[in-house]
PDB file of C-alpha atoms in Angstrom:
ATOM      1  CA  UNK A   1      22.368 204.502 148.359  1.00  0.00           C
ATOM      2  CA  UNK A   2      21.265 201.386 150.187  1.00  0.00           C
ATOM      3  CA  UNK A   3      17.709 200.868 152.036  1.00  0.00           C
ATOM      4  CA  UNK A   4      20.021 201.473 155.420  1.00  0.00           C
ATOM      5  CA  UNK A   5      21.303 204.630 154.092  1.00  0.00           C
ATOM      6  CA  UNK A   6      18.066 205.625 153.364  1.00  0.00           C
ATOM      7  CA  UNK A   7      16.348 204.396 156.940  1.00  0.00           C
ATOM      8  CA  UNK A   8      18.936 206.590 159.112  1.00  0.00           C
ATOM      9  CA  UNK A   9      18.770 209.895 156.998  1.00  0.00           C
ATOM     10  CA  UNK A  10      14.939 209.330 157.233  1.00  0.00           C
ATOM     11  CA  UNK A  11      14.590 208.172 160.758  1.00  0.00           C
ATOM     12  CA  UNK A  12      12.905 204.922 159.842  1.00  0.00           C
ATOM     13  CA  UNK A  13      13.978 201.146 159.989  1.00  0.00           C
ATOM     14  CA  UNK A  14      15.158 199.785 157.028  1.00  0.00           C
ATOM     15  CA  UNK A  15      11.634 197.295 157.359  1.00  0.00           C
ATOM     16  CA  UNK A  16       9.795 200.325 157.317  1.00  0.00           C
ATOM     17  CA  UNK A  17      11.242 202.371 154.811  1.00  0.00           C
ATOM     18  CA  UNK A  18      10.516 198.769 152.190  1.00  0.00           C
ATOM     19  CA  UNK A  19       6.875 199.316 154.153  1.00  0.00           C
ATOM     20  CA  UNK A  20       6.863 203.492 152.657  1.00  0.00           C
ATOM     21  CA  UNK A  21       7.895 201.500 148.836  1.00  0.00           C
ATOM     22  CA  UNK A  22       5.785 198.720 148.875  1.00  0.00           C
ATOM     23  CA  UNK A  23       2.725 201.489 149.791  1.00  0.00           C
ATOM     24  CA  UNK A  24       3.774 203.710 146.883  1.00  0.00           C
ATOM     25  CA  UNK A  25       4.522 206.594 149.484  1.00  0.00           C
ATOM     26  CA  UNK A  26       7.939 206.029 148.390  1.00  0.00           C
ATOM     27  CA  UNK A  27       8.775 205.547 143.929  1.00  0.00           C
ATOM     28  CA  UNK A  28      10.321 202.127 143.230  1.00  0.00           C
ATOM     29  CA  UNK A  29      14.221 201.574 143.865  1.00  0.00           C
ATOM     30  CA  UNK A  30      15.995 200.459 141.085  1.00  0.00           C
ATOM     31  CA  UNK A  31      18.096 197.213 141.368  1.00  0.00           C
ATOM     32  CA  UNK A  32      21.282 195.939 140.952  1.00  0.00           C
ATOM     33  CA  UNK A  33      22.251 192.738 139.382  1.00  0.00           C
ATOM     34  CA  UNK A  34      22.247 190.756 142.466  1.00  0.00           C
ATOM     35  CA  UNK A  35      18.668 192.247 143.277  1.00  0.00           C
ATOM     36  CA  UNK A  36      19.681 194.617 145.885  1.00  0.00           C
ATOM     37  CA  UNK A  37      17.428 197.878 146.001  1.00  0.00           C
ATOM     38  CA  UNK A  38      19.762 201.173 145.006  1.00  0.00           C
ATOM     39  CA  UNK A  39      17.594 204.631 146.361  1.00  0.00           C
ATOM     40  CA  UNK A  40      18.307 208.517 145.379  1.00  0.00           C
ATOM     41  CA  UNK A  41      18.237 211.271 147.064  1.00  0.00           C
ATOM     42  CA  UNK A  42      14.631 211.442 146.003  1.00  0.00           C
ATOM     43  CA  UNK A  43      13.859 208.450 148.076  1.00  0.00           C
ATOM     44  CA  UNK A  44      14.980 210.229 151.198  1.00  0.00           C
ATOM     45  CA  UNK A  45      13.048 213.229 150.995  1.00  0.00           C
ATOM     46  CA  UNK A  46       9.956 211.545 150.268  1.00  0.00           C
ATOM     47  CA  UNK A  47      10.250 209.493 153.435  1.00  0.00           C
ATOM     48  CA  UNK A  48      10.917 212.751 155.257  1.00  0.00           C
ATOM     49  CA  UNK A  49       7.870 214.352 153.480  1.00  0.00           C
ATOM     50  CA  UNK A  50       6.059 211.952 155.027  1.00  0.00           C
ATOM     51  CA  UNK A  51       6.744 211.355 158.261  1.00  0.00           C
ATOM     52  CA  UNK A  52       6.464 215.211 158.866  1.00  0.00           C
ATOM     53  CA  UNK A  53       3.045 214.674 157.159  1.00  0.00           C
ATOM     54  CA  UNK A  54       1.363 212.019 159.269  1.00  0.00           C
ATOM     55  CA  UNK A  55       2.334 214.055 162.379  1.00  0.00           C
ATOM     56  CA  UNK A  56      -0.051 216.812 161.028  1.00  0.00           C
ATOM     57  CA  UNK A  57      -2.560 214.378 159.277  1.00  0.00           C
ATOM     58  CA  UNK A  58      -2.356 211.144 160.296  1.00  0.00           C
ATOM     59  CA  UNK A  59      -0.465 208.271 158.654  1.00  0.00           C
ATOM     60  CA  UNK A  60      -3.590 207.635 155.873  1.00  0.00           C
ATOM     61  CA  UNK A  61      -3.714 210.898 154.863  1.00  0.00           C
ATOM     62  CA  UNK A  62      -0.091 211.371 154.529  1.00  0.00           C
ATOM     63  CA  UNK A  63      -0.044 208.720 152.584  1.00  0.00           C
ATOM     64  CA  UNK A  64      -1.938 210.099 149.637  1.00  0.00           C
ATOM     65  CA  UNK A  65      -0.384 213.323 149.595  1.00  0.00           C
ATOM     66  CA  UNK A  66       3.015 212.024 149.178  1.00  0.00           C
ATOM     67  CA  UNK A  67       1.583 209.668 146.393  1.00  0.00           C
ATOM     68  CA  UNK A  68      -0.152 212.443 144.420  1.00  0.00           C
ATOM     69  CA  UNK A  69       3.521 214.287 144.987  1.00  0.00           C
ATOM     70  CA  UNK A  70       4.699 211.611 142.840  1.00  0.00           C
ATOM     71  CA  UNK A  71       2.521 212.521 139.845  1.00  0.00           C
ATOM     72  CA  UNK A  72       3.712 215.341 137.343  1.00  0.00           C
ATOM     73  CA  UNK A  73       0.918 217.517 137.717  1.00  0.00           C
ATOM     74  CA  UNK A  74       0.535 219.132 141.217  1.00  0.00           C
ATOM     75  CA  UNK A  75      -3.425 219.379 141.443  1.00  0.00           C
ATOM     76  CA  UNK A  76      -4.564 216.754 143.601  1.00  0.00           C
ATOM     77  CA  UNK A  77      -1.392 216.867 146.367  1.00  0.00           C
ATOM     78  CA  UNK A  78      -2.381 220.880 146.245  1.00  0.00           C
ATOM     79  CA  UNK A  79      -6.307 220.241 147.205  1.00  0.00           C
ATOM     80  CA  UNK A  80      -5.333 217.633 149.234  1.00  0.00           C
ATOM     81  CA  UNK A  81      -2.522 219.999 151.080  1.00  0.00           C
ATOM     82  CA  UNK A  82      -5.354 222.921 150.711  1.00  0.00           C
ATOM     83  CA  UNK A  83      -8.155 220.112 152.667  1.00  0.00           C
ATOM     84  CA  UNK A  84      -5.723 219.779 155.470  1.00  0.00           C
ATOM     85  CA  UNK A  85      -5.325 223.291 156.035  1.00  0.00           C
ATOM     86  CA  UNK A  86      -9.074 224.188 156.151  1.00  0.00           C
ATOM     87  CA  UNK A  87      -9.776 221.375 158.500  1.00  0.00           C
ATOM     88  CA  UNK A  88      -7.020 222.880 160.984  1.00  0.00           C
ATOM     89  CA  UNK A  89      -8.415 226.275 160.225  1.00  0.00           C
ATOM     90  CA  UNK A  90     -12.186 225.316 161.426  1.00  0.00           C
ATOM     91  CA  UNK A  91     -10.602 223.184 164.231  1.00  0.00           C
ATOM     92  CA  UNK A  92      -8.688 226.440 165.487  1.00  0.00           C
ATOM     93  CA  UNK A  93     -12.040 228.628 165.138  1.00  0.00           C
ATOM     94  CA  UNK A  94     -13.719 226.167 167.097  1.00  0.00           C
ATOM     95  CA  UNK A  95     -11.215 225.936 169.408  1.00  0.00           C
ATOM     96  CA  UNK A  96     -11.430 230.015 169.846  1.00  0.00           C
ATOM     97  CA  UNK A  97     -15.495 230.050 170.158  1.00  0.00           C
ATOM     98  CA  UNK A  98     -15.374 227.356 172.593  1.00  0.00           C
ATOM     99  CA  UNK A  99     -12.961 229.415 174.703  1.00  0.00           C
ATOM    100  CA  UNK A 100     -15.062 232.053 173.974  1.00  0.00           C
ATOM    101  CA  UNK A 101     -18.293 230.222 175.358  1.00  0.00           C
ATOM    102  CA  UNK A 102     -16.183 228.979 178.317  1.00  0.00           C
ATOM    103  CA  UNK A 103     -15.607 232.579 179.576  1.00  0.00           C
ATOM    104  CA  UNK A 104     -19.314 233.825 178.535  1.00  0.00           C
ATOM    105  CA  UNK A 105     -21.016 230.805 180.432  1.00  0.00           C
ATOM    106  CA  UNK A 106     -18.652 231.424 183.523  1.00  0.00           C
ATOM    107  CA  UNK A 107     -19.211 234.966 184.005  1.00  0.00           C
ATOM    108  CA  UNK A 108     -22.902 234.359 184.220  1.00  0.00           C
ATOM    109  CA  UNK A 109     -23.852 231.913 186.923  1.00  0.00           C
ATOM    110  CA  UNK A 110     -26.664 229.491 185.833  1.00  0.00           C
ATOM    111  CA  UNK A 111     -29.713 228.951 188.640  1.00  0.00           C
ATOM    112  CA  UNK A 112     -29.298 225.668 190.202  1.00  0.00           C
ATOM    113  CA  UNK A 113     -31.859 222.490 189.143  1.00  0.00           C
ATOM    114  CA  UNK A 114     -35.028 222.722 191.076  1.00  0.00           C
ATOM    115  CA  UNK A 115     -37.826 220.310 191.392  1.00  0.00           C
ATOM    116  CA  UNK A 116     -37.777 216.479 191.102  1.00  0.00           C
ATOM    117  CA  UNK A 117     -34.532 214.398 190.126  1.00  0.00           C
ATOM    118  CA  UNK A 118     -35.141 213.784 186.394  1.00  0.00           C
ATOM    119  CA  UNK A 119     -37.651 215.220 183.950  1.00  0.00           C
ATOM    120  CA  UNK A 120     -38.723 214.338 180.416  1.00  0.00           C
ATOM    121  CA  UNK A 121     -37.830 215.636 176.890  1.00  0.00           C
ATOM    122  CA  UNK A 122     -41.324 217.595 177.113  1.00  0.00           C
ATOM    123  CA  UNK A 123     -41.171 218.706 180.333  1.00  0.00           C
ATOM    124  CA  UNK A 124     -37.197 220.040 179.861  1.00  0.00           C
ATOM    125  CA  UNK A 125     -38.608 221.482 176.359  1.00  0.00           C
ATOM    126  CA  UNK A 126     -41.418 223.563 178.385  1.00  0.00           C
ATOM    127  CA  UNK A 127     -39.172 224.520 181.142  1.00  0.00           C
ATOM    128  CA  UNK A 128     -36.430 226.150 178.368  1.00  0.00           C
ATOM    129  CA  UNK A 129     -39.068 226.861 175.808  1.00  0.00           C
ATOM    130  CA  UNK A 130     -37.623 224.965 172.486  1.00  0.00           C
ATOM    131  CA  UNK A 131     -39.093 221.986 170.786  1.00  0.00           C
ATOM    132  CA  UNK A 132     -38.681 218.591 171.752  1.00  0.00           C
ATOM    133  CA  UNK A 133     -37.269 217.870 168.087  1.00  0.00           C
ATOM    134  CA  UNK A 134     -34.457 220.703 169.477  1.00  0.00           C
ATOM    135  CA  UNK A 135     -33.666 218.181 172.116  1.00  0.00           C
ATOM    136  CA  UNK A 136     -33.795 215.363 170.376  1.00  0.00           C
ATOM    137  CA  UNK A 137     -31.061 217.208 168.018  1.00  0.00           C
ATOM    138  CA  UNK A 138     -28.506 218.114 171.030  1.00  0.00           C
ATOM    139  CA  UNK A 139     -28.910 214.480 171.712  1.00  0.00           C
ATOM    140  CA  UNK A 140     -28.066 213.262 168.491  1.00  0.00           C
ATOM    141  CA  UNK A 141     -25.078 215.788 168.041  1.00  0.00           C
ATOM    142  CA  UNK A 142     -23.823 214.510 171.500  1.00  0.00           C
ATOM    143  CA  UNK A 143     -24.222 217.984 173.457  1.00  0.00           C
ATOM    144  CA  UNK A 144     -27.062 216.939 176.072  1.00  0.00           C
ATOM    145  CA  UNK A 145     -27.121 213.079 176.115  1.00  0.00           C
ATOM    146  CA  UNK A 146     -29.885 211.501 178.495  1.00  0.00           C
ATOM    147  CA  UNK A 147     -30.068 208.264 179.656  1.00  0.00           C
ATOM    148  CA  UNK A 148     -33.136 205.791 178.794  1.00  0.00           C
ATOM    149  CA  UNK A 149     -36.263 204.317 180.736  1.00  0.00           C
ATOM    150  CA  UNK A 150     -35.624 200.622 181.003  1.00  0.00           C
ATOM    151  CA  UNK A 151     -38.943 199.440 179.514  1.00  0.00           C
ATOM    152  CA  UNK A 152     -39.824 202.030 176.809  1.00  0.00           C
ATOM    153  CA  UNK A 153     -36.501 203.463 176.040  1.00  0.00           C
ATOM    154  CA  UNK A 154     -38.055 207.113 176.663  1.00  0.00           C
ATOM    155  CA  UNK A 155     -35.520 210.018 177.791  1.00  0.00           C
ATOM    156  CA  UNK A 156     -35.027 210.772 181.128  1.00  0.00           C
ATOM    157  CA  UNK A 157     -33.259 214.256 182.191  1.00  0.00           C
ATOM    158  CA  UNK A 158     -31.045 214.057 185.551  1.00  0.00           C
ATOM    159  CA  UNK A 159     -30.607 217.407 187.406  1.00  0.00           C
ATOM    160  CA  UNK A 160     -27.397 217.388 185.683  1.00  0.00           C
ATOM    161  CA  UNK A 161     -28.706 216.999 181.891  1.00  0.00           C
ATOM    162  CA  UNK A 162     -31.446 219.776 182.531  1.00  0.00           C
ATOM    163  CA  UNK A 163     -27.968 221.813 183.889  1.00  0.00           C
ATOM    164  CA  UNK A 164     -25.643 220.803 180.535  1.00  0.00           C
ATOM    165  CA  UNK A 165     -29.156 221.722 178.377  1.00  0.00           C
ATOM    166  CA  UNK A 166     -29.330 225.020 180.391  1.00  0.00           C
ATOM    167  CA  UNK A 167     -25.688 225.660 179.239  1.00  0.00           C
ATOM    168  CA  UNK A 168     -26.245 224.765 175.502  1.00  0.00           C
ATOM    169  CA  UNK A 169     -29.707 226.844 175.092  1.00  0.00           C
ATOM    170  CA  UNK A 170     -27.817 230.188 176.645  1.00  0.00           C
ATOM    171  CA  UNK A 171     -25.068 229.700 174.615  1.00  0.00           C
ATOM    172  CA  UNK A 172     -27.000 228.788 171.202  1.00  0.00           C
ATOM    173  CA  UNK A 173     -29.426 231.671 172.110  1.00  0.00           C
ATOM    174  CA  UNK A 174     -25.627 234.391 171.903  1.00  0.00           C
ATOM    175  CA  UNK A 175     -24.715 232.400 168.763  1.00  0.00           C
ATOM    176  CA  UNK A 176     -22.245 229.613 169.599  1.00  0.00           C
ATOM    177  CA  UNK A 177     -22.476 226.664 166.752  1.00  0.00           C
ATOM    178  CA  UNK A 178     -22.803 222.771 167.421  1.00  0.00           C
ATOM    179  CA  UNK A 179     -19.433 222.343 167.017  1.00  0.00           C
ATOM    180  CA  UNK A 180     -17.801 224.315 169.425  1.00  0.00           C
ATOM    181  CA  UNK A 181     -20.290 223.404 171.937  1.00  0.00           C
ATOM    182  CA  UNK A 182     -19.825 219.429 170.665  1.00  0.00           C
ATOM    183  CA  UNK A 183     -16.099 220.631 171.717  1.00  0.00           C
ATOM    184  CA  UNK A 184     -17.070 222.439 174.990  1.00  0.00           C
ATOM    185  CA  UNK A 185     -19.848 219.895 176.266  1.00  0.00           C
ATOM    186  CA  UNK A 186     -17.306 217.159 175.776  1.00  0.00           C
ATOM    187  CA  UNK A 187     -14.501 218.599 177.698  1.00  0.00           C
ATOM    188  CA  UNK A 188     -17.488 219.851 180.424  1.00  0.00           C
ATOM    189  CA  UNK A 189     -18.424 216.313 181.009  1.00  0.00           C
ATOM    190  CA  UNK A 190     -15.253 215.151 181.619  1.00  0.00           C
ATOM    191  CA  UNK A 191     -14.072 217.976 184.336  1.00  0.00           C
ATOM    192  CA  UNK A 192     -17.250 219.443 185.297  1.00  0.00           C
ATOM    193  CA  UNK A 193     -15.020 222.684 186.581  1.00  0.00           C
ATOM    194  CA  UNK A 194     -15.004 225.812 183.999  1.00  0.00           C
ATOM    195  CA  UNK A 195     -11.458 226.663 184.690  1.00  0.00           C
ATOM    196  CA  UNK A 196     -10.366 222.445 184.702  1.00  0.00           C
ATOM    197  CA  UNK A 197     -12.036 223.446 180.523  1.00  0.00           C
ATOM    198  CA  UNK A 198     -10.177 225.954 179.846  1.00  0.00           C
ATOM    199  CA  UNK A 199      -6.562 224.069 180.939  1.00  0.00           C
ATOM    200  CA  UNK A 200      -7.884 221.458 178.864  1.00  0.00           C
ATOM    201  CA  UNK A 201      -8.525 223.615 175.390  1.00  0.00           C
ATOM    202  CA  UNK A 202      -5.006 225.167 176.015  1.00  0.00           C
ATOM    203  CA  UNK A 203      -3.589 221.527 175.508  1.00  0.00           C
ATOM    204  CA  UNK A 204      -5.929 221.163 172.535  1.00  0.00           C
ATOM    205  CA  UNK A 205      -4.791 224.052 171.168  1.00  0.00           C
ATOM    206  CA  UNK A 206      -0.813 223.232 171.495  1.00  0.00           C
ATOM    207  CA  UNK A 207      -1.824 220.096 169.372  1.00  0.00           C
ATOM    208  CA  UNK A 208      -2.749 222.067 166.475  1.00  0.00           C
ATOM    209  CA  UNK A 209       0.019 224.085 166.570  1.00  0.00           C
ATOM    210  CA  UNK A 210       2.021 221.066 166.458  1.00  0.00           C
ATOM    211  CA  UNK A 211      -0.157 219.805 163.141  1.00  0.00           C
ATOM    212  CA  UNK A 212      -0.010 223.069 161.674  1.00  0.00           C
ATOM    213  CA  UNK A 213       3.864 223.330 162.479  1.00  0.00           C
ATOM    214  CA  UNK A 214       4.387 219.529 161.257  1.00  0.00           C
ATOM    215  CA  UNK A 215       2.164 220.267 157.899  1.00  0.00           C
ATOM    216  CA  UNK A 216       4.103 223.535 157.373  1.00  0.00           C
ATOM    217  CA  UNK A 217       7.481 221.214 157.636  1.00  0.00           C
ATOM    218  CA  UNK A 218       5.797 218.238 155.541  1.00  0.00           C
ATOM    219  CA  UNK A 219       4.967 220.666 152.283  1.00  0.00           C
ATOM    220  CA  UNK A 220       8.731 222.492 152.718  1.00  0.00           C
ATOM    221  CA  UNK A 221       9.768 218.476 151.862  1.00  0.00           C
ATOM    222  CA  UNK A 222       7.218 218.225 149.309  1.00  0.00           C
ATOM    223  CA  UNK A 223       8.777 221.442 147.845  1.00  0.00           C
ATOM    224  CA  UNK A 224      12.143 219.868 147.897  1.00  0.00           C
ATOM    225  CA  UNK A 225      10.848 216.696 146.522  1.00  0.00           C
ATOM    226  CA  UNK A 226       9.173 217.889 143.581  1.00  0.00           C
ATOM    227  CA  UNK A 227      12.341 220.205 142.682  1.00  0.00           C
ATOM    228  CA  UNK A 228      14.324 216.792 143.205  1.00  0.00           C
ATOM    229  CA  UNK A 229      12.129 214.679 140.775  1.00  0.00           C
ATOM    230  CA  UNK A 230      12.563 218.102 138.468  1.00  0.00           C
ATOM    231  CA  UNK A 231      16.379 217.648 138.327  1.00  0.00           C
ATOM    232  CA  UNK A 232      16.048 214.102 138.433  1.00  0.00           C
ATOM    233  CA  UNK A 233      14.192 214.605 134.736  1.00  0.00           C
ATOM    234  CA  UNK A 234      16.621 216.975 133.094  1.00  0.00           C
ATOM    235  CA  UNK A 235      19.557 215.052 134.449  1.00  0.00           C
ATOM    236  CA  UNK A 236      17.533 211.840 132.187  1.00  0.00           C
ATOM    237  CA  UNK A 237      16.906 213.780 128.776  1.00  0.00           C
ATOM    238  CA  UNK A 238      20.718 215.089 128.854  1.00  0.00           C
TER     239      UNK A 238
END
C-alpha cells in the first residue's frame, strides 16, 4: 500500500507516518522503480502500536519500544514493556497512600500556628522535635519549601510552612513515604482545601487508568506486530 493508505488506517498524516520511518519506529518501505515508498500490513500495525504507546508513555518512550519490537529477540521491548508497568504500578500506590493520608490528616484537626509570623529551621525543628537536617530534607524533596532571608539566604518559616511541616511530621510519624506526600503536599499547595485534594487525585487517578488502558492496547499491537513480522518471514523462506 501507499504512505496515504498507510496514514488513514493509522490515523496519522502521510508527513508523519515518513516522520514514524525516518525515526525507525516504523521498518523501511520498499520502493518501486519510480521511487515511490510501497508499505505492508506490518507498517500499519506498527504505527498503531505506537500511537497507543505514547498515550501511556509518552512519545520518547514509545519510541523505543516499538524499535526493540523490530528486533528478533523480544528481551529488551519486554523490560522495557515490564519498566512501564512498574512505574504505573508505584504511581497508582502512591496515588492510594496519598488518598489515604488525605483522609487520615482530615479526620484529625491540626492546632492552628501560634506565636510570631515566621520562625527558623531551628526554632520549627524544636517546636516538632526532628533535626534541622530533617527539614532541610522536606525542603529539598519539595514537601515544606520556605522562602529565604534577603541578605543571608537563611530559611524563614511562614505560619503556613510551620502548618504544611505540621502535616508532613504527623503523617511521616503513621508511615506515609516522600512520595506520596511529594504527591499530597503538591496538590495541598495548590487548593489548600482537603476535599478540593481529594477531587484533584480522582482526576489523577483517571489518567492512569487511561495509561494503563492505552499500554494494555499498545502491547495487544505489539502482539499483532510481532506475529505479522513472523508470517512476514515464513512467507520469505517459501
Amino acid at each position: 500500500m501507499r504512505t496515504a493508505a498507510v496514514a488513514e488506517r493509522s490515523g496519522y498524516s502521510v508527513q508523519q507516518i515518513r516522520n514514524l520511518e525516518r525515526d525507525g519506529v516504523l521498518p523501511p518501505a520498499t520502493r518501486t522503480d519510480t521511487g515511490y515508498r510501497r508499505y505492508r500490513d506490518t507498517h500499519v500495525i506498527a504505527a498503531r502500536a505506537y500511537r497507543a504507546l505514547a498515550a501511556g508513555v509518552g512519545p520518547v518512550a514509545a519510541k523505543r519500544i516499538v524499535r526493540a519490537a523490530h528486533h528478533d529477540s523480544p528481551a529488551t521491548m519486554l523490560a522495557l514493556l515490564d519498566a512501564a508497568h512498574a512505574r504505573l504500578d508505584a504511581e497508582r500506590r502512591d496515588l492510594e497512600a496519598t488518598r489515604t493520608a488525605v483522609r487520615h490528616i482530615g479526620s484529625e484537626p491540626l492546632v492552628e500556628v501560634r506565636g510570631s509570623d515566621s520562625m527558623t529551621i531551628s526554632q520549627l525543628g524544636e517546636a516538632l522535635g526532628v533535626r534541622t537536617s530533617t527539614l532541610r530534607h522536606w525542603d529539598a524533596m519539595g514537601l515544606v519549601t520556605p522562602g529565604r532571608t534577603a541578605l543571608r539566604g537563611e530559611r524563614v518559616y511562614t505560619p503556613a510552612d510551620v502548618r504544611d511541616a505540621r502535616i508532613v511530621h504527623q503523617l511521616r510519624r503513621a508511615g506515609y513515604g516522600i512520595p506520596a506526600l511529594r504527591l499530597l503536599m503538591g496538590e495541598f499547595g495548590a487548593t489548600r482545601r482537603w476535599n478540593e485534594v481529594l477531587d484533584r487525585l480522582t482526576v489523577r487517578d483517571a489518567d492512569i487508568e487511561s495509561r494503563s488502558l492505552a499500554l494494555l492496547a499498545g502491547a495487544s499491537e505489539l502482539h499483532a506486530l510481532r506475529r505479522e513480522r513472523a508470517s512476514c518471514r515464513v512467507g520469505a523462506g517459501r
